[in-house]
mmCIF file of N, CA, C and O in Angstrom:
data_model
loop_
_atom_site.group_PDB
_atom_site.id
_atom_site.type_symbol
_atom_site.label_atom_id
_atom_site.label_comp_id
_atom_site.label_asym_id
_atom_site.label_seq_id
_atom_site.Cartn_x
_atom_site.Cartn_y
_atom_site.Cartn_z
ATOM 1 N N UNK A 1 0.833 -1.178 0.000
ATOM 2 C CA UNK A 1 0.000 0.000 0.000
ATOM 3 C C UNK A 1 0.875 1.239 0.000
ATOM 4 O O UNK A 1 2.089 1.295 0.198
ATOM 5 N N UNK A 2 0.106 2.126 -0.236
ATOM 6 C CA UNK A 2 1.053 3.747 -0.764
ATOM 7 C C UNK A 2 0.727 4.278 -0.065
ATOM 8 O O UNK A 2 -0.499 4.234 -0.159
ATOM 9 N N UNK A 3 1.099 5.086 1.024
ATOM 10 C CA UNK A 3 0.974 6.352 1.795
ATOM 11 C C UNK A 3 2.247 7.368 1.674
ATOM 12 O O UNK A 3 3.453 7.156 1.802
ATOM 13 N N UNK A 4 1.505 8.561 1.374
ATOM 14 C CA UNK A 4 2.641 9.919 1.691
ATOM 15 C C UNK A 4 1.844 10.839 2.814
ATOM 16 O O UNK A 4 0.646 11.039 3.016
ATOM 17 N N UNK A 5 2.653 11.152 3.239
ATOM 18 C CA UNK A 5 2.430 12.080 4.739
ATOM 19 C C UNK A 5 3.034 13.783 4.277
ATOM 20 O O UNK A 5 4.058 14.467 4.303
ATOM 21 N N UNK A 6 1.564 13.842 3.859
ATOM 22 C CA UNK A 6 1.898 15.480 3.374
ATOM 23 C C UNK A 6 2.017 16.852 4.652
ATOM 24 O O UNK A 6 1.785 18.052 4.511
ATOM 25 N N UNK A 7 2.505 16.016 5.975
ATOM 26 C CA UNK A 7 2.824 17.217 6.867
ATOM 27 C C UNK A 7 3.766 16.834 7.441
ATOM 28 O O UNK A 7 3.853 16.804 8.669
ATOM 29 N N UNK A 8 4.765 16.420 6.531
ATOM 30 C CA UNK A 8 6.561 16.029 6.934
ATOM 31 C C UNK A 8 7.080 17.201 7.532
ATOM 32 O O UNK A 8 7.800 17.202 8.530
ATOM 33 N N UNK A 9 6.769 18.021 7.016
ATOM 34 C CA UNK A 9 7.552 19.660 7.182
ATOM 35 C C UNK A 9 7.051 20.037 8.410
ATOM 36 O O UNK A 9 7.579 20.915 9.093
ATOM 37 N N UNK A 10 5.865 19.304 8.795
ATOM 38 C CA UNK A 10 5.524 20.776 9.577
ATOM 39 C C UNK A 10 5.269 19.953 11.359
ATOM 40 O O UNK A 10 5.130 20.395 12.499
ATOM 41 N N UNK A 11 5.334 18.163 10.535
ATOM 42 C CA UNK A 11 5.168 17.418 11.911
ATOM 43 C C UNK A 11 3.600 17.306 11.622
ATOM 44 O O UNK A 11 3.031 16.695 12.526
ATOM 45 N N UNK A 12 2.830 17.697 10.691
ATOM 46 C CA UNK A 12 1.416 17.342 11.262
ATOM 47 C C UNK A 12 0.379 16.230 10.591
ATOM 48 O O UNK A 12 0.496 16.381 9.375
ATOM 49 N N UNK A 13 -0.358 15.426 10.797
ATOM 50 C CA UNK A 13 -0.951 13.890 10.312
ATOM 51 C C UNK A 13 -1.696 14.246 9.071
ATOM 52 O O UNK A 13 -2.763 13.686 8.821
ATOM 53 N N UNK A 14 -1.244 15.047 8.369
ATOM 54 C CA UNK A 14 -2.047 15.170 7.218
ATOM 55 C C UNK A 14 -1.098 13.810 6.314
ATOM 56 O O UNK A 14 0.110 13.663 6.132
ATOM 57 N N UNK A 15 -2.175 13.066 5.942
ATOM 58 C CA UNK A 15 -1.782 11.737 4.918
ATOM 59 C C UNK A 15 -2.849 11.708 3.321
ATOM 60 O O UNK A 15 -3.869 12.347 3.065
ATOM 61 N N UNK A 16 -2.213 10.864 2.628
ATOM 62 C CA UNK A 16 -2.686 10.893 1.449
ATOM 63 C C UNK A 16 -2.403 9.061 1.536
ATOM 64 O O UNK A 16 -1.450 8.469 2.042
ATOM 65 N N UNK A 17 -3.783 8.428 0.747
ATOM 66 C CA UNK A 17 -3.711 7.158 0.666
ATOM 67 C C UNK A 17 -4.638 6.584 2.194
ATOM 68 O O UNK A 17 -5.076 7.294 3.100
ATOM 69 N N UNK A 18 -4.744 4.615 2.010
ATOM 70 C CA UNK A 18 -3.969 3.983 1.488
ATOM 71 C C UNK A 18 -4.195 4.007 -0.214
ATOM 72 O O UNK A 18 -5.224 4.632 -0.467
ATOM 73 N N UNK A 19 -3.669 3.612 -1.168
ATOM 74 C CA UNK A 19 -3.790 2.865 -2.219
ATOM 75 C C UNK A 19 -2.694 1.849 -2.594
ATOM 76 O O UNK A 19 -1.465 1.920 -2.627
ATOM 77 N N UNK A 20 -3.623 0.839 -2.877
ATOM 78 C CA UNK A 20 -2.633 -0.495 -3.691
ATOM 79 C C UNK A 20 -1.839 -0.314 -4.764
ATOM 80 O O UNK A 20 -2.275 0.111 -5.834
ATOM 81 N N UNK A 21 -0.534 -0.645 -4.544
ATOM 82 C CA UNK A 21 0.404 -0.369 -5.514
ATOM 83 C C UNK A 21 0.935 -1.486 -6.018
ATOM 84 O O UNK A 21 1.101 -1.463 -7.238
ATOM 85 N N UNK A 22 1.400 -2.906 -5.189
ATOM 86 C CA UNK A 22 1.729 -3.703 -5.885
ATOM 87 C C UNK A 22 0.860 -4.968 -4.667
ATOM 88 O O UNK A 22 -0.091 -4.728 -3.924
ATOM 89 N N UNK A 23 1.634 -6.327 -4.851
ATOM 90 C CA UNK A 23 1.596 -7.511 -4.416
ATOM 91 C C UNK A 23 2.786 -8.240 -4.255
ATOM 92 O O UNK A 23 3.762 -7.923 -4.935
ATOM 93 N N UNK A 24 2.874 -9.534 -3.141
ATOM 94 C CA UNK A 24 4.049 -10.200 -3.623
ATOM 95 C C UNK A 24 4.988 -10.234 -2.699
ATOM 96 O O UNK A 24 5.652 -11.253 -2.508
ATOM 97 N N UNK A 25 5.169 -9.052 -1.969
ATOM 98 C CA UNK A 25 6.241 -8.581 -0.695
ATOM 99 C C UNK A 25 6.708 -9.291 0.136
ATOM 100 O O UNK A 25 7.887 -9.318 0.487
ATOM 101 N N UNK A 26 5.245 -10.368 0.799
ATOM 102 C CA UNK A 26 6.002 -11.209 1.451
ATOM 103 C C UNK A 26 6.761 -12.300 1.301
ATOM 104 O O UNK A 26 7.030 -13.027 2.257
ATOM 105 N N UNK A 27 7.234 -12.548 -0.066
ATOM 106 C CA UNK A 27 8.101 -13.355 -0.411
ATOM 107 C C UNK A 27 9.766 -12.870 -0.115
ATOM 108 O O UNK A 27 10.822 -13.452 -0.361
ATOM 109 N N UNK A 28 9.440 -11.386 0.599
ATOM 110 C CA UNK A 28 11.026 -11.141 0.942
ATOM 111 C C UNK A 28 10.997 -10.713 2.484
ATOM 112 O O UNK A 28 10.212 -9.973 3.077
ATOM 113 N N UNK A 29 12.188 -11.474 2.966
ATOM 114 C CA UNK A 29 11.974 -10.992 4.432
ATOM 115 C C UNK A 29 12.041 -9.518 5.152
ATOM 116 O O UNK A 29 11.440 -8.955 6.067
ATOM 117 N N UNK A 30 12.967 -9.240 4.353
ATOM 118 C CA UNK A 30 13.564 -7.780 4.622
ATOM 119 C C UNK A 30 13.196 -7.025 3.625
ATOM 120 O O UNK A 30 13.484 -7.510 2.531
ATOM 121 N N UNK A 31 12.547 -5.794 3.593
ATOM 122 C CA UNK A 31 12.210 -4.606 2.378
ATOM 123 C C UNK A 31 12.647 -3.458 3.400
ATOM 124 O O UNK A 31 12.482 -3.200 4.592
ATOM 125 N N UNK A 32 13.476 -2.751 1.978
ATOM 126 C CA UNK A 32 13.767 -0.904 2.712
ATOM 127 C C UNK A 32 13.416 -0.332 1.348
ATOM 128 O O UNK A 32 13.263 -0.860 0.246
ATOM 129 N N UNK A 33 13.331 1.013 1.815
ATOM 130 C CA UNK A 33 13.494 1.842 0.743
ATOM 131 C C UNK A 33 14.427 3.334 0.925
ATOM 132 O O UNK A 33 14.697 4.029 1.904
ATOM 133 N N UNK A 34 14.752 3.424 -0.528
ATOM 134 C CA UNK A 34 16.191 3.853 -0.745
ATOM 135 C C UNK A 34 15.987 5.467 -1.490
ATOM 136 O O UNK A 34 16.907 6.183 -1.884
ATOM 137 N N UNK A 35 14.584 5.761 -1.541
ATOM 138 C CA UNK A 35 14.524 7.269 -1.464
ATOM 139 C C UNK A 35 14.041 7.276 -3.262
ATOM 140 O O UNK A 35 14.175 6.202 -3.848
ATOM 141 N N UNK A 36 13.485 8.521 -4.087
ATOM 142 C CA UNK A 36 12.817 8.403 -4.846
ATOM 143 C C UNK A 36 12.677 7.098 -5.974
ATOM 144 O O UNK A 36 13.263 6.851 -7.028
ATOM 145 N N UNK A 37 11.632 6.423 -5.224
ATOM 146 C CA UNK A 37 11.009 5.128 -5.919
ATOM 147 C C UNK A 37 11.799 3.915 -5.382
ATOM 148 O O UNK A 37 11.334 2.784 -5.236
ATOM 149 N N UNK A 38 12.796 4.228 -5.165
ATOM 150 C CA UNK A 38 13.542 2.410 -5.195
ATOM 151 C C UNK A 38 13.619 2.282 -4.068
ATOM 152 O O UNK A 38 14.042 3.056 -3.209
ATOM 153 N N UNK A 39 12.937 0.625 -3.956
ATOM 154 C CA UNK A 39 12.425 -0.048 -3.287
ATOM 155 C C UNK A 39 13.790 -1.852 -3.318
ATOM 156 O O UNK A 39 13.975 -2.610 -4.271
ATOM 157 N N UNK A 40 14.429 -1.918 -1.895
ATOM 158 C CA UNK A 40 15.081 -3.310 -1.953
ATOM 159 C C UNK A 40 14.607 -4.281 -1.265
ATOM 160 O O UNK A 40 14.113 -4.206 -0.140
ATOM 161 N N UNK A 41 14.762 -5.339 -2.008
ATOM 162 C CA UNK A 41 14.177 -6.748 -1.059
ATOM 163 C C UNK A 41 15.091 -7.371 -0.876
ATOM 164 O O UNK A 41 15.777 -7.372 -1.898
ATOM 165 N N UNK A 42 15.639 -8.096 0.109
ATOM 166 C CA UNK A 42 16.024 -9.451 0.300
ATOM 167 C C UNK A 42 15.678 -11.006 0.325
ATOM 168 O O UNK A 42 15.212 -11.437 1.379
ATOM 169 N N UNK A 43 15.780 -11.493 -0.261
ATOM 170 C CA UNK A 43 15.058 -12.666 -0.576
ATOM 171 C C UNK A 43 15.592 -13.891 0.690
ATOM 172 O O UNK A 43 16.535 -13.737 1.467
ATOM 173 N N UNK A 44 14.900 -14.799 0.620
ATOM 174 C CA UNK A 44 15.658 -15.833 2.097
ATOM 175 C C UNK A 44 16.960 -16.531 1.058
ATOM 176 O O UNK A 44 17.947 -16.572 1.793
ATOM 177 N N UNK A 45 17.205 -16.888 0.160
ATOM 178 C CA UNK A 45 17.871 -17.078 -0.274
ATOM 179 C C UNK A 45 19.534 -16.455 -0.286
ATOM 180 O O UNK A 45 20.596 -17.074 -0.342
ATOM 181 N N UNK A 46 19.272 -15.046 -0.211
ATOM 182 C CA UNK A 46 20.315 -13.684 0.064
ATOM 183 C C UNK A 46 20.439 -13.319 -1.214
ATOM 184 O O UNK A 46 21.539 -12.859 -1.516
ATOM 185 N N UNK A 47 19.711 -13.383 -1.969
ATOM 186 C CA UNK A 47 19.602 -12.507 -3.077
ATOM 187 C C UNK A 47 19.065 -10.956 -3.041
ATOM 188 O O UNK A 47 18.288 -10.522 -2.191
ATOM 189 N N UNK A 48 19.528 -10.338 -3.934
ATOM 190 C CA UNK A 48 19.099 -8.936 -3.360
ATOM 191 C C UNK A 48 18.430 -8.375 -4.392
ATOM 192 O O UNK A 48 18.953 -8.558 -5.491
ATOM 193 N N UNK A 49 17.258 -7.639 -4.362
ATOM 194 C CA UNK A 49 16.639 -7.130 -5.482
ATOM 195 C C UNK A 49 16.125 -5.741 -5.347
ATOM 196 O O UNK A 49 16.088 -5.139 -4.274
ATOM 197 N N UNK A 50 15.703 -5.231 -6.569
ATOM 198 C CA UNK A 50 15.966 -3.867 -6.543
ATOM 199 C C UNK A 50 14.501 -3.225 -7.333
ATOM 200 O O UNK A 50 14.647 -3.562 -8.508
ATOM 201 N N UNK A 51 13.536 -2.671 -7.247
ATOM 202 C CA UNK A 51 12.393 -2.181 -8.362
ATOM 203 C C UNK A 51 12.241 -0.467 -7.684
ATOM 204 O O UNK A 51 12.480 -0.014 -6.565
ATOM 205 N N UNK A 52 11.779 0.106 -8.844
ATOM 206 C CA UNK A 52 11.382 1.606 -9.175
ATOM 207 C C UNK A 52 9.843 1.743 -9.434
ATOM 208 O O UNK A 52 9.099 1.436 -10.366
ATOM 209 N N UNK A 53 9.670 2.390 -8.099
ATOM 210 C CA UNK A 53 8.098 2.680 -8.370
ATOM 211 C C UNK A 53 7.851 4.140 -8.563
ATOM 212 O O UNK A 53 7.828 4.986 -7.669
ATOM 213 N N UNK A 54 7.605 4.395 -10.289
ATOM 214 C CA UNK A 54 7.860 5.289 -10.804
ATOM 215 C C UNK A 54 6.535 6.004 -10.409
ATOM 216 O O UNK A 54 6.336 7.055 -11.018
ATOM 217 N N UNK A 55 5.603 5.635 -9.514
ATOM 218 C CA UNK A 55 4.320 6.270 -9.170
ATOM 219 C C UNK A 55 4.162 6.722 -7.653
ATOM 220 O O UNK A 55 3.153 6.936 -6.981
ATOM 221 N N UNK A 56 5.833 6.809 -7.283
ATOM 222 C CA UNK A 56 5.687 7.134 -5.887
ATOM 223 C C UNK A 56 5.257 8.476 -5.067
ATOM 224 O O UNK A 56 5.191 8.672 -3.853
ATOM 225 N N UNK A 57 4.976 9.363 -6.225
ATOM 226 C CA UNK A 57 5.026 10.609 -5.814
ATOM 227 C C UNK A 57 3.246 10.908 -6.035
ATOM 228 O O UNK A 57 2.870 12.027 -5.687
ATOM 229 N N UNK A 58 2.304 10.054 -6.532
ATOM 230 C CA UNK A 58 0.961 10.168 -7.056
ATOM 231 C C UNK A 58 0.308 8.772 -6.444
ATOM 232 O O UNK A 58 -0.902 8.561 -6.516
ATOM 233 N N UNK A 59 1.372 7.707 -5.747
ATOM 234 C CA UNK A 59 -0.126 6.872 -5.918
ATOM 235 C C UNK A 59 -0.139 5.539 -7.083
ATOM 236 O O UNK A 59 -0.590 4.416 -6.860
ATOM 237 N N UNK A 60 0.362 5.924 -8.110
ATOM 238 C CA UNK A 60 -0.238 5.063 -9.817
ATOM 239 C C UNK A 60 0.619 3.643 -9.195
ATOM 240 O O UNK A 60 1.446 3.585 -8.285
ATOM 241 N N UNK A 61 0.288 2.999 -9.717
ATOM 242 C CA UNK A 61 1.126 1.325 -9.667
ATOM 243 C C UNK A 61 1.710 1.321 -10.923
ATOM 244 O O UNK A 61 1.250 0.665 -11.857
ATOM 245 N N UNK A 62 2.968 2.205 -11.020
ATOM 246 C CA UNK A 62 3.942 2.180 -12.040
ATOM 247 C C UNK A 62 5.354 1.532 -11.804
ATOM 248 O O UNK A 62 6.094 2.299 -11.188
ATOM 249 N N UNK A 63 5.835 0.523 -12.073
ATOM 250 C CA UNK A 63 7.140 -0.460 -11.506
ATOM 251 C C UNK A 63 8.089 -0.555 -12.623
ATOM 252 O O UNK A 63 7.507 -0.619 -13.706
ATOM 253 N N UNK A 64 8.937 -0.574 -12.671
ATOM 254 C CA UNK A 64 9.904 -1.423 -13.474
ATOM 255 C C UNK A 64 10.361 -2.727 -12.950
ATOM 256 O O UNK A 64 11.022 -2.646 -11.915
ATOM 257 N N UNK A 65 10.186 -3.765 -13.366
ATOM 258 C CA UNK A 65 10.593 -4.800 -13.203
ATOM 259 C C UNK A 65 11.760 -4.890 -12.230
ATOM 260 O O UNK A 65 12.700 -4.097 -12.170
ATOM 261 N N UNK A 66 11.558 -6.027 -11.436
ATOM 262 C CA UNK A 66 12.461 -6.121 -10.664
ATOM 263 C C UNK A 66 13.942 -6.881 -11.034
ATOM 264 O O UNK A 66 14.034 -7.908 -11.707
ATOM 265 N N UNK A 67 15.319 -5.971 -10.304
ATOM 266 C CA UNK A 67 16.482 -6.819 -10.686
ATOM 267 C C UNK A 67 16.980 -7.153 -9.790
ATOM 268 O O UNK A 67 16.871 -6.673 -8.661
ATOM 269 N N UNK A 68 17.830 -8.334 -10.248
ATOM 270 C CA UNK A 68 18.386 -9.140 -9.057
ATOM 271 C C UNK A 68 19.506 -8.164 -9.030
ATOM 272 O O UNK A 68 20.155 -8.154 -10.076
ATOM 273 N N UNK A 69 19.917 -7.309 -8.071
ATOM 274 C CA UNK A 69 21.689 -6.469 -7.532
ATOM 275 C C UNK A 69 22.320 -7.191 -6.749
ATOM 276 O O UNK A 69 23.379 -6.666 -6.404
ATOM 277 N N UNK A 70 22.157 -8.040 -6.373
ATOM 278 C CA UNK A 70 23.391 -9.020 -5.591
ATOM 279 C C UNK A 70 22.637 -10.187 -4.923
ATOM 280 O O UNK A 70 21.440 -10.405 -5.111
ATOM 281 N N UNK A 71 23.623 -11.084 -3.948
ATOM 282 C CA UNK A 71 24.441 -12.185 -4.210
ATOM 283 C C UNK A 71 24.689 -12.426 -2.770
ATOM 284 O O UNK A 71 25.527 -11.582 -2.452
ATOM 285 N N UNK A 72 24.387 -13.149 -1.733
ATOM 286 C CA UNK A 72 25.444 -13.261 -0.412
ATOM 287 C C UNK A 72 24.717 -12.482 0.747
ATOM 288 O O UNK A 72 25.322 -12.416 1.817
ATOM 289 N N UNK A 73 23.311 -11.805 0.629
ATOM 290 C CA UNK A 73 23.058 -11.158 1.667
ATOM 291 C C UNK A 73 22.196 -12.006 2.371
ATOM 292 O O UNK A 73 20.969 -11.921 2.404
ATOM 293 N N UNK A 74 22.952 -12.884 2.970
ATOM 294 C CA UNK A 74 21.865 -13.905 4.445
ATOM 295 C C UNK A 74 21.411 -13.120 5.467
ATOM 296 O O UNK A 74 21.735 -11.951 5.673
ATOM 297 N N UNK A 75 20.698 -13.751 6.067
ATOM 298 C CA UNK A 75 20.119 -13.380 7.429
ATOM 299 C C UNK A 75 21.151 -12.771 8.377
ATOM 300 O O UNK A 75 20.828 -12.009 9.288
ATOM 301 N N UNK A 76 22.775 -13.253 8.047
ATOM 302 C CA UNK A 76 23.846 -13.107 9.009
ATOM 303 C C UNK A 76 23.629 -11.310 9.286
ATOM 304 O O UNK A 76 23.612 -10.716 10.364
ATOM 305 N N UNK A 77 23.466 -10.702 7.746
ATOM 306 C CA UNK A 77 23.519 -9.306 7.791
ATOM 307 C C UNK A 77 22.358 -8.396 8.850
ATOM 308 O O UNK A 77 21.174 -8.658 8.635
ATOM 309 N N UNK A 78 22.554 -7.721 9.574
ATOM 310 C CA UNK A 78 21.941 -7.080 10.818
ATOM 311 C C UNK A 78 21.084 -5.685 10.653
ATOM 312 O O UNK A 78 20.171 -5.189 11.314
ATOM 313 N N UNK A 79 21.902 -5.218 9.295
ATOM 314 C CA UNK A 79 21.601 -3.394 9.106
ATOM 315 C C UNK A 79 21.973 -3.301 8.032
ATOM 316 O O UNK A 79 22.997 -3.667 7.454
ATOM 317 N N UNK A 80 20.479 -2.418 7.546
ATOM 318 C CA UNK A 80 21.203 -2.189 6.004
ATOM 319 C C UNK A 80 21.064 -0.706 5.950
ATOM 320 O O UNK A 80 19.896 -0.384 6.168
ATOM 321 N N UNK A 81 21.734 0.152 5.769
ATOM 322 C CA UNK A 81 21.138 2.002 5.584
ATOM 323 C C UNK A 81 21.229 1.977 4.032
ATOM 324 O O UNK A 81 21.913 1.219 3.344
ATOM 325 N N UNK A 82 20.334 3.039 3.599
ATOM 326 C CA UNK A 82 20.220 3.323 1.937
ATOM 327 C C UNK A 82 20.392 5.093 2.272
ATOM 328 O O UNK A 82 19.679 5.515 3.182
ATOM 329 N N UNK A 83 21.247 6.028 1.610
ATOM 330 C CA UNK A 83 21.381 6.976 1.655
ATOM 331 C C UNK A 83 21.421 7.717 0.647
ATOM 332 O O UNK A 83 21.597 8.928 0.779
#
């Protein structure tokens, strides 16, 4: 689901949404997001994947396909920051 919190600035509960944007998520244990649109999953496997939700700023269920970006990220890993 999509929510933006249009009183970031000011601290106050003004929100927009929910709306459905995609499906599927819980097939990864770990999801962050990494700031306009991109969205990472970790898979249990430690695969790492990567999609652009080009509708993040409106709402739309606009994606680019998801890519696999790496290789090796198990459960061992504790913290991930996206900056």
């Amino acid at each position: 689901f999509w929510y933006r919190h249009d009183g970031a600035d000011h601290g106050f509960p003004i929100w927009q949404g929910p709306i459905r944007v995609g499906s599927g998520w819980n097939a990864y244990p770990d999801i962050w997001v990494a700031g306009n649109g991109f969205i990472y999953g970790r898979a249990a496997s430690g695969e790492l994947w990567m999609w652009r939700h080009h509708g993040f700023r409106t709402g739309m269920a606009l994606w680019s396909d998801g890519v696999r970006v790496g290789t090796g990220w198990r459960a061992g890993i504790r913290h991930v920051f996206a900056t």
